[in-house]
Amino acid sequence: MPKFSGELGQLNAIEGEHDVPFAVQRIYYITGVPKGVTRGFHSHRDLEQVLLCVNGSVKIRLKTPTNEQVVTLNDPSRGLYIGHMIWREMFDFTEGAVLLVLASQHYTEADYIRNYAQYLCEAEKYFEKGDIQG
Ligand code: T46
């Protein structure tokens, strides 16, 4: 993300459709996660998001039916884009960590897949079609 830093500190500016590949419709942030807690355990059908850890650090586990990767977010200038049909889990939040999320759509619970068996069923069909984003 564009960064302006110097003796006065650091400022990052993020513009929808320029620095992230969608118009930002919603912003939320996750704070105060106790040690040892893992959040997430879901996928989204249509939502696209960019995750940034603007203070501290957090790990994100990303899964598809055939792949798994863990990404550490610890730099306010680096965002993680998550496209459609990716299972995510957020863990190892450090004390004071702030996870900022930019989202392409307003909140809709119907877009979530929170059951892993249901996720595998839908994701296998989705990735089989080669309809991959992100
Ligand atoms: C994601 C990860 C990174 C709302 O009412 N509006 C919102 O915009 C959001 C994001 C959540 N909520 C409610 C729904 C639940 O009752 O807040 C509660 C906690 O949400 P959830 O358990 O889904 O939180 P996480 O941390 O597991 O997941 C969140 C986002 O929901 C999800 O889209 O990708 O952060």
mmCIF file with all atom_site columns, C-alpha atoms and ligand atoms in Angstrom:
data_model
loop_
_atom_site.group_PDB
_atom_site.id
_atom_site.type_symbol
_atom_site.label_atom_id
_atom_site.label_alt_id
_atom_site.label_comp_id
_atom_site.label_asym_id
_atom_site.label_entity_id
_atom_site.label_seq_id
_atom_site.pdbx_PDB_ins_code
_atom_site.Cartn_x
_atom_site.Cartn_y
_atom_site.Cartn_z
_atom_site.occupancy
_atom_site.B_iso_or_equiv
_atom_site.pdbx_formal_charge
_atom_site.auth_seq_id
_atom_site.auth_comp_id
_atom_site.auth_asym_id
_atom_site.auth_atom_id
_atom_site.pdbx_PDB_model_num
ATOM   1   C CA  . MET A 1 1   ? 0.000   0.000   0.000   1.00 0.00 ? 1   MET A CA  1
ATOM   2   C CA  . PRO A 1 2   ? 1.242   3.512   -0.696  1.00 0.00 ? 2   PRO A CA  1
ATOM   3   C CA  . LYS A 1 3   ? 3.334   4.661   2.257   1.00 0.00 ? 3   LYS A CA  1
ATOM   4   C CA  . PHE A 1 4   ? 4.453   8.090   3.421   1.00 0.00 ? 4   PHE A CA  1
ATOM   5   C CA  . SER A 1 5   ? 6.975   7.809   6.222   1.00 0.00 ? 5   SER A CA  1
ATOM   6   C CA  . GLY A 1 6   ? 9.561   10.000  7.840   1.00 0.00 ? 6   GLY A CA  1
ATOM   7   C CA  . GLU A 1 7   ? 10.513  11.591  11.117  1.00 0.00 ? 7   GLU A CA  1
ATOM   8   C CA  . LEU A 1 8   ? 6.825   12.236  11.896  1.00 0.00 ? 8   LEU A CA  1
ATOM   9   C CA  . GLY A 1 9   ? 5.851   8.577   11.578  1.00 0.00 ? 9   GLY A CA  1
ATOM   10  C CA  . GLN A 1 10  ? 4.044   6.673   8.863   1.00 0.00 ? 10  GLN A CA  1
ATOM   11  C CA  . LEU A 1 11  ? 0.836   7.198   6.906   1.00 0.00 ? 11  LEU A CA  1
ATOM   12  C CA  . ASN A 1 12  ? -0.656  4.654   4.502   1.00 0.00 ? 12  ASN A CA  1
ATOM   13  C CA  . ALA A 1 13  ? -3.380  5.700   2.069   1.00 0.00 ? 13  ALA A CA  1
ATOM   14  C CA  . ILE A 1 14  ? -5.592  3.110   0.335   1.00 0.00 ? 14  ILE A CA  1
ATOM   15  C CA  . GLU A 1 15  ? -7.935  3.980   -2.509  1.00 0.00 ? 15  GLU A CA  1
ATOM   16  C CA  . GLY A 1 16  ? -10.709 1.638   -3.597  1.00 0.00 ? 16  GLY A CA  1
ATOM   17  C CA  . GLU A 1 17  ? -10.317 0.316   -7.168  1.00 0.00 ? 17  GLU A CA  1
ATOM   18  C CA  . HIS A 1 18  ? -6.746  1.730   -7.308  1.00 0.00 ? 18  HIS A CA  1
ATOM   19  C CA  . ASP A 1 19  ? -4.836  0.059   -4.468  1.00 0.00 ? 19  ASP A CA  1
ATOM   20  C CA  . VAL A 1 20  ? -7.367  -2.744  -3.963  1.00 0.00 ? 20  VAL A CA  1
ATOM   21  C CA  . PRO A 1 21  ? -9.075  -4.457  -6.921  1.00 0.00 ? 21  PRO A CA  1
ATOM   22  C CA  . PHE A 1 22  ? -12.644 -3.483  -5.973  1.00 0.00 ? 22  PHE A CA  1
ATOM   23  C CA  . ALA A 1 23  ? -14.767 -0.579  -4.765  1.00 0.00 ? 23  ALA A CA  1
ATOM   24  C CA  . VAL A 1 24  ? -14.686 -0.697  -0.953  1.00 0.00 ? 24  VAL A CA  1
ATOM   25  C CA  . GLN A 1 25  ? -18.224 -1.085  0.444   1.00 0.00 ? 25  GLN A CA  1
ATOM   26  C CA  . ARG A 1 26  ? -17.389 -1.938  4.042   1.00 0.00 ? 26  ARG A CA  1
ATOM   27  C CA  . ILE A 1 27  ? -14.562 -1.586  6.534   1.00 0.00 ? 27  ILE A CA  1
ATOM   28  C CA  . TYR A 1 28  ? -14.247 -3.469  9.800   1.00 0.00 ? 28  TYR A CA  1
ATOM   29  C CA  . TYR A 1 29  ? -11.461 -4.179  12.224  1.00 0.00 ? 29  TYR A CA  1
ATOM   30  C CA  . ILE A 1 30  ? -10.743 -6.927  14.718  1.00 0.00 ? 30  ILE A CA  1
ATOM   31  C CA  . THR A 1 31  ? -9.020  -6.082  18.004  1.00 0.00 ? 31  THR A CA  1
ATOM   32  C CA  . GLY A 1 32  ? -8.533  -7.517  21.489  1.00 0.00 ? 32  GLY A CA  1
ATOM   33  C CA  . VAL A 1 33  ? -8.282  -11.146 20.386  1.00 0.00 ? 33  VAL A CA  1
ATOM   34  C CA  . PRO A 1 34  ? -7.076  -13.167 23.388  1.00 0.00 ? 34  PRO A CA  1
ATOM   35  C CA  . LYS A 1 35  ? -3.936  -15.308 23.139  1.00 0.00 ? 35  LYS A CA  1
ATOM   36  C CA  . GLY A 1 36  ? -4.620  -18.749 21.661  1.00 0.00 ? 36  GLY A CA  1
ATOM   37  C CA  . VAL A 1 37  ? -7.902  -17.790 19.956  1.00 0.00 ? 37  VAL A CA  1
ATOM   38  C CA  . THR A 1 38  ? -8.533  -18.675 16.306  1.00 0.00 ? 38  THR A CA  1
ATOM   39  C CA  . ARG A 1 39  ? -11.276 -16.831 14.391  1.00 0.00 ? 39  ARG A CA  1
ATOM   40  C CA  . GLY A 1 40  ? -12.692 -17.291 10.916  1.00 0.00 ? 40  GLY A CA  1
ATOM   41  C CA  . PHE A 1 41  ? -13.392 -20.922 9.944   1.00 0.00 ? 41  PHE A CA  1
ATOM   42  C CA  . HIS A 1 42  ? -15.431 -19.903 6.930   1.00 0.00 ? 42  HIS A CA  1
ATOM   43  C CA  . SER A 1 43  ? -15.345 -18.990 3.250   1.00 0.00 ? 43  SER A CA  1
ATOM   44  C CA  . HIS A 1 44  ? -17.249 -16.463 1.173   1.00 0.00 ? 44  HIS A CA  1
ATOM   45  C CA  . ARG A 1 45  ? -18.993 -17.191 -2.109  1.00 0.00 ? 45  ARG A CA  1
ATOM   46  C CA  . ASP A 1 46  ? -18.891 -13.700 -3.658  1.00 0.00 ? 46  ASP A CA  1
ATOM   47  C CA  . LEU A 1 47  ? -17.099 -11.391 -1.238  1.00 0.00 ? 47  LEU A CA  1
ATOM   48  C CA  . GLU A 1 48  ? -13.591 -10.127 -1.956  1.00 0.00 ? 48  GLU A CA  1
ATOM   49  C CA  . GLN A 1 49  ? -11.508 -8.677  0.849   1.00 0.00 ? 49  GLN A CA  1
ATOM   50  C CA  . VAL A 1 50  ? -8.110  -7.195  1.616   1.00 0.00 ? 50  VAL A CA  1
ATOM   51  C CA  . LEU A 1 51  ? -6.716  -7.830  5.100   1.00 0.00 ? 51  LEU A CA  1
ATOM   52  C CA  . LEU A 1 52  ? -4.069  -5.609  6.701   1.00 0.00 ? 52  LEU A CA  1
ATOM   53  C CA  . CYS A 1 53  ? -2.539  -5.900  10.139  1.00 0.00 ? 53  CYS A CA  1
ATOM   54  C CA  . VAL A 1 54  ? -2.070  -2.228  11.056  1.00 0.00 ? 54  VAL A CA  1
ATOM   55  C CA  . ASN A 1 55  ? -0.572  -2.998  14.477  1.00 0.00 ? 55  ASN A CA  1
ATOM   56  C CA  . GLY A 1 56  ? 1.149   -6.144  15.732  1.00 0.00 ? 56  GLY A CA  1
ATOM   57  C CA  . SER A 1 57  ? 0.940   -9.357  13.818  1.00 0.00 ? 57  SER A CA  1
ATOM   58  C CA  . VAL A 1 58  ? -1.499  -12.125 12.936  1.00 0.00 ? 58  VAL A CA  1
ATOM   59  C CA  . LYS A 1 59  ? -1.325  -15.318 10.889  1.00 0.00 ? 59  LYS A CA  1
ATOM   60  C CA  . ILE A 1 60  ? -3.907  -16.211 8.245   1.00 0.00 ? 60  ILE A CA  1
ATOM   61  C CA  . ARG A 1 61  ? -4.409  -19.835 7.170   1.00 0.00 ? 61  ARG A CA  1
ATOM   62  C CA  . LEU A 1 62  ? -5.870  -20.037 3.645   1.00 0.00 ? 62  LEU A CA  1
ATOM   63  C CA  . LYS A 1 63  ? -7.295  -23.276 2.312   1.00 0.00 ? 63  LYS A CA  1
ATOM   64  C CA  . THR A 1 64  ? -8.779  -24.601 -0.882  1.00 0.00 ? 64  THR A CA  1
ATOM   65  C CA  . PRO A 1 65  ? -9.708  -28.269 -1.362  1.00 0.00 ? 65  PRO A CA  1
ATOM   66  C CA  . THR A 1 66  ? -6.164  -28.950 -2.633  1.00 0.00 ? 66  THR A CA  1
ATOM   67  C CA  . ASN A 1 67  ? -3.909  -26.278 -1.114  1.00 0.00 ? 67  ASN A CA  1
ATOM   68  C CA  . GLU A 1 68  ? -3.102  -24.730 2.227   1.00 0.00 ? 68  GLU A CA  1
ATOM   69  C CA  . GLN A 1 69  ? -0.899  -21.742 3.005   1.00 0.00 ? 69  GLN A CA  1
ATOM   70  C CA  . VAL A 1 70  ? -0.165  -19.626 6.071   1.00 0.00 ? 70  VAL A CA  1
ATOM   71  C CA  . VAL A 1 71  ? 0.572   -15.933 5.576   1.00 0.00 ? 71  VAL A CA  1
ATOM   72  C CA  . THR A 1 72  ? 1.909   -13.698 8.361   1.00 0.00 ? 72  THR A CA  1
ATOM   73  C CA  . LEU A 1 73  ? 0.606   -10.124 8.317   1.00 0.00 ? 73  LEU A CA  1
ATOM   74  C CA  . ASN A 1 74  ? 2.867   -7.777  10.267  1.00 0.00 ? 74  ASN A CA  1
ATOM   75  C CA  . ASP A 1 75  ? 3.361   -4.731  8.046   1.00 0.00 ? 75  ASP A CA  1
ATOM   76  C CA  . PRO A 1 76  ? 0.716   -1.976  7.664   1.00 0.00 ? 76  PRO A CA  1
ATOM   77  C CA  . SER A 1 77  ? 1.920   -1.427  4.085   1.00 0.00 ? 77  SER A CA  1
ATOM   78  C CA  . ARG A 1 78  ? 1.129   -4.974  2.962   1.00 0.00 ? 78  ARG A CA  1
ATOM   79  C CA  . GLY A 1 79  ? -2.388  -6.193  2.303   1.00 0.00 ? 79  GLY A CA  1
ATOM   80  C CA  . LEU A 1 80  ? -3.560  -9.754  1.697   1.00 0.00 ? 80  LEU A CA  1
ATOM   81  C CA  . TYR A 1 81  ? -6.194  -10.097 -1.037  1.00 0.00 ? 81  TYR A CA  1
ATOM   82  C CA  . ILE A 1 82  ? -8.638  -12.977 -0.537  1.00 0.00 ? 82  ILE A CA  1
ATOM   83  C CA  . GLY A 1 83  ? -10.916 -13.798 -3.456  1.00 0.00 ? 83  GLY A CA  1
ATOM   84  C CA  . HIS A 1 84  ? -13.925 -16.078 -3.751  1.00 0.00 ? 84  HIS A CA  1
ATOM   85  C CA  . MET A 1 85  ? -14.229 -19.513 -2.154  1.00 0.00 ? 85  MET A CA  1
ATOM   86  C CA  . ILE A 1 86  ? -11.096 -19.455 0.008   1.00 0.00 ? 86  ILE A CA  1
ATOM   87  C CA  . TRP A 1 87  ? -11.407 -20.907 3.513   1.00 0.00 ? 87  TRP A CA  1
ATOM   88  C CA  . ARG A 1 88  ? -9.697  -18.670 6.110   1.00 0.00 ? 88  ARG A CA  1
ATOM   89  C CA  . GLU A 1 89  ? -8.640  -18.935 9.754   1.00 0.00 ? 89  GLU A CA  1
ATOM   90  C CA  . MET A 1 90  ? -6.957  -16.094 11.670  1.00 0.00 ? 90  MET A CA  1
ATOM   91  C CA  . PHE A 1 91  ? -4.710  -17.025 14.590  1.00 0.00 ? 91  PHE A CA  1
ATOM   92  C CA  . ASP A 1 92  ? -1.625  -16.059 16.627  1.00 0.00 ? 92  ASP A CA  1
ATOM   93  C CA  . PHE A 1 93  ? -2.824  -12.480 17.148  1.00 0.00 ? 93  PHE A CA  1
ATOM   94  C CA  . THR A 1 94  ? -0.161  -10.653 19.133  1.00 0.00 ? 94  THR A CA  1
ATOM   95  C CA  . GLU A 1 95  ? -1.259  -8.475  22.046  1.00 0.00 ? 95  GLU A CA  1
ATOM   96  C CA  . GLY A 1 96  ? -2.628  -5.200  20.664  1.00 0.00 ? 96  GLY A CA  1
ATOM   97  C CA  . ALA A 1 97  ? -2.913  -6.568  17.118  1.00 0.00 ? 97  ALA A CA  1
ATOM   98  C CA  . VAL A 1 98  ? -5.376  -4.704  14.876  1.00 0.00 ? 98  VAL A CA  1
ATOM   99  C CA  . LEU A 1 99  ? -6.636  -6.556  11.806  1.00 0.00 ? 99  LEU A CA  1
ATOM   100 C CA  . LEU A 1 100 ? -8.222  -4.110  9.356   1.00 0.00 ? 100 LEU A CA  1
ATOM   101 C CA  . VAL A 1 101 ? -10.430 -5.510  6.589   1.00 0.00 ? 101 VAL A CA  1
ATOM   102 C CA  . LEU A 1 102 ? -11.629 -3.805  3.396   1.00 0.00 ? 102 LEU A CA  1
ATOM   103 C CA  . ALA A 1 103 ? -14.583 -5.594  1.824   1.00 0.00 ? 103 ALA A CA  1
ATOM   104 C CA  . SER A 1 104 ? -16.200 -5.450  -1.605  1.00 0.00 ? 104 SER A CA  1
ATOM   105 C CA  . GLN A 1 105 ? -19.773 -5.871  -0.337  1.00 0.00 ? 105 GLN A CA  1
ATOM   106 C CA  . HIS A 1 106 ? -21.975 -5.015  2.609   1.00 0.00 ? 106 HIS A CA  1
ATOM   107 C CA  . TYR A 1 107 ? -22.401 -7.691  5.276   1.00 0.00 ? 107 TYR A CA  1
ATOM   108 C CA  . THR A 1 108 ? -24.596 -10.604 4.196   1.00 0.00 ? 108 THR A CA  1
ATOM   109 C CA  . GLU A 1 109 ? -24.624 -13.759 6.279   1.00 0.00 ? 109 GLU A CA  1
ATOM   110 C CA  . ALA A 1 110 ? -25.983 -15.667 3.225   1.00 0.00 ? 110 ALA A CA  1
ATOM   111 C CA  . ASP A 1 111 ? -22.601 -15.226 1.521   1.00 0.00 ? 111 ASP A CA  1
ATOM   112 C CA  . TYR A 1 112 ? -20.798 -17.192 4.270   1.00 0.00 ? 112 TYR A CA  1
ATOM   113 C CA  . ILE A 1 113 ? -20.064 -20.902 4.170   1.00 0.00 ? 113 ILE A CA  1
ATOM   114 C CA  . ARG A 1 114 ? -19.321 -21.774 7.798   1.00 0.00 ? 114 ARG A CA  1
ATOM   115 C CA  . ASN A 1 115 ? -19.526 -25.578 7.567   1.00 0.00 ? 115 ASN A CA  1
ATOM   116 C CA  . TYR A 1 116 ? -16.304 -27.166 6.287   1.00 0.00 ? 116 TYR A CA  1
ATOM   117 C CA  . ALA A 1 117 ? -18.016 -30.169 4.648   1.00 0.00 ? 117 ALA A CA  1
ATOM   118 C CA  . GLN A 1 118 ? -20.349 -27.774 2.795   1.00 0.00 ? 118 GLN A CA  1
ATOM   119 C CA  . TYR A 1 119 ? -17.315 -25.669 1.824   1.00 0.00 ? 119 TYR A CA  1
ATOM   120 C CA  . LEU A 1 120 ? -15.490 -28.678 0.334   1.00 0.00 ? 120 LEU A CA  1
ATOM   121 C CA  . CYS A 1 121 ? -18.580 -29.645 -1.637  1.00 0.00 ? 121 CYS A CA  1
ATOM   122 C CA  . GLU A 1 122 ? -19.038 -26.167 -3.166  1.00 0.00 ? 122 GLU A CA  1
ATOM   123 C CA  . ALA A 1 123 ? -15.306 -25.402 -3.562  1.00 0.00 ? 123 ALA A CA  1
ATOM   124 C CA  . GLU A 1 124 ? -14.539 -28.647 -5.386  1.00 0.00 ? 124 GLU A CA  1
ATOM   125 C CA  . LYS A 1 125 ? -17.132 -27.723 -8.014  1.00 0.00 ? 125 LYS A CA  1
ATOM   126 C CA  . TYR A 1 126 ? -15.971 -24.087 -8.127  1.00 0.00 ? 126 TYR A CA  1
ATOM   127 C CA  . PHE A 1 127 ? -12.271 -24.851 -8.668  1.00 0.00 ? 127 PHE A CA  1
ATOM   128 C CA  . GLU A 1 128 ? -13.014 -27.757 -11.026 1.00 0.00 ? 128 GLU A CA  1
ATOM   129 C CA  . LYS A 1 129 ? -14.640 -25.223 -13.360 1.00 0.00 ? 129 LYS A CA  1
ATOM   130 C CA  . GLY A 1 130 ? -11.390 -23.216 -13.290 1.00 0.00 ? 130 GLY A CA  1
ATOM   131 C CA  . ASP A 1 131 ? -13.391 -20.217 -12.114 1.00 0.00 ? 131 ASP A CA  1
ATOM   132 C CA  . ILE A 1 132 ? -10.534 -18.972 -9.919  1.00 0.00 ? 132 ILE A CA  1
ATOM   133 C CA  . GLN A 1 133 ? -10.210 -15.398 -8.591  1.00 0.00 ? 133 GLN A CA  1
ATOM   134 C CA  . GLY A 1 134 ? -7.324  -14.169 -6.514  1.00 0.00 ? 134 GLY A CA  1
HETATM 135 C C1  . T46 B 2 .   ? -13.642 -12.583 7.375   1.00 0.00 ? 1   T46 B C1  1
HETATM 136 C C2  . T46 B 2 .   ? -12.704 -12.448 8.504   1.00 0.00 ? 1   T46 B C2  1
HETATM 137 C C3  . T46 B 2 .   ? -11.346 -11.953 8.099   1.00 0.00 ? 1   T46 B C3  1
HETATM 138 C C4  . T46 B 2 .   ? -21.446 -8.076  11.306  1.00 0.00 ? 1   T46 B C4  1
HETATM 139 O O1  . T46 B 2 .   ? -22.563 -7.886  11.814  1.00 0.00 ? 1   T46 B O1  1
HETATM 140 N N1  . T46 B 2 .   ? -20.993 -7.275  10.297  1.00 0.00 ? 1   T46 B N1  1
HETATM 141 C C5  . T46 B 2 .   ? -19.776 -7.450  9.705   1.00 0.00 ? 1   T46 B C5  1
HETATM 142 O O2  . T46 B 2 .   ? -19.429 -6.683  8.800   1.00 0.00 ? 1   T46 B O2  1
HETATM 143 C C6  . T46 B 2 .   ? -18.954 -8.540  10.153  1.00 0.00 ? 1   T46 B C6  1
HETATM 144 C C7  . T46 B 2 .   ? -17.600 -8.788  9.513   1.00 0.00 ? 1   T46 B C7  1
HETATM 145 C C8  . T46 B 2 .   ? -19.407 -9.324  11.174  1.00 0.00 ? 1   T46 B C8  1
HETATM 146 N N2  . T46 B 2 .   ? -20.626 -9.095  11.744  1.00 0.00 ? 1   T46 B N2  1
HETATM 147 C C9  . T46 B 2 .   ? -21.063 -9.928  12.874  1.00 0.00 ? 1   T46 B C9  1
HETATM 148 C C10 . T46 B 2 .   ? -21.365 -11.376 12.518  1.00 0.00 ? 1   T46 B C10 1
HETATM 149 C C11 . T46 B 2 .   ? -21.030 -12.117 13.789  1.00 0.00 ? 1   T46 B C11 1
HETATM 150 O O3  . T46 B 2 .   ? -22.151 -12.117 14.647  1.00 0.00 ? 1   T46 B O3  1
HETATM 151 O O4  . T46 B 2 .   ? -19.989 -9.990  13.825  1.00 0.00 ? 1   T46 B O4  1
HETATM 152 C C12 . T46 B 2 .   ? -19.943 -11.262 14.435  1.00 0.00 ? 1   T46 B C12 1
HETATM 153 C C13 . T46 B 2 .   ? -18.546 -11.861 14.287  1.00 0.00 ? 1   T46 B C13 1
HETATM 154 O O5  . T46 B 2 .   ? -18.325 -12.191 12.906  1.00 0.00 ? 1   T46 B O5  1
HETATM 155 P P1  . T46 B 2 .   ? -17.480 -13.466 12.471  1.00 0.00 ? 1   T46 B P1  1
HETATM 156 O O6  . T46 B 2 .   ? -17.630 -14.549 13.464  1.00 0.00 ? 1   T46 B O6  1
HETATM 157 O O7  . T46 B 2 .   ? -17.811 -13.774 11.045  1.00 0.00 ? 1   T46 B O7  1
HETATM 158 O O8  . T46 B 2 .   ? -15.976 -12.885 12.567  1.00 0.00 ? 1   T46 B O8  1
HETATM 159 P P2  . T46 B 2 .   ? -14.626 -13.550 12.065  1.00 0.00 ? 1   T46 B P2  1
HETATM 160 O O9  . T46 B 2 .   ? -13.547 -12.814 12.757  1.00 0.00 ? 1   T46 B O9  1
HETATM 161 O O10 . T46 B 2 .   ? -14.655 -15.033 12.196  1.00 0.00 ? 1   T46 B O10 1
HETATM 162 O O11 . T46 B 2 .   ? -14.584 -13.239 10.487  1.00 0.00 ? 1   T46 B O11 1
HETATM 163 C C14 . T46 B 2 .   ? -14.509 -11.915 10.021  1.00 0.00 ? 1   T46 B C14 1
HETATM 164 C C15 . T46 B 2 .   ? -15.483 -11.699 8.858   1.00 0.00 ? 1   T46 B C15 1
HETATM 165 O O12 . T46 B 2 .   ? -16.808 -12.081 9.249   1.00 0.00 ? 1   T46 B O12 1
HETATM 166 C C16 . T46 B 2 .   ? -15.092 -12.518 7.641   1.00 0.00 ? 1   T46 B C16 1
HETATM 167 O O13 . T46 B 2 .   ? -15.812 -12.042 6.520   1.00 0.00 ? 1   T46 B O13 1
HETATM 168 O O14 . T46 B 2 .   ? -13.227 -12.891 6.263   1.00 0.00 ? 1   T46 B O14 1
HETATM 169 O O15 . T46 B 2 .   ? -13.183 -11.645 9.579   1.00 0.00 ? 1   T46 B O15 1
#
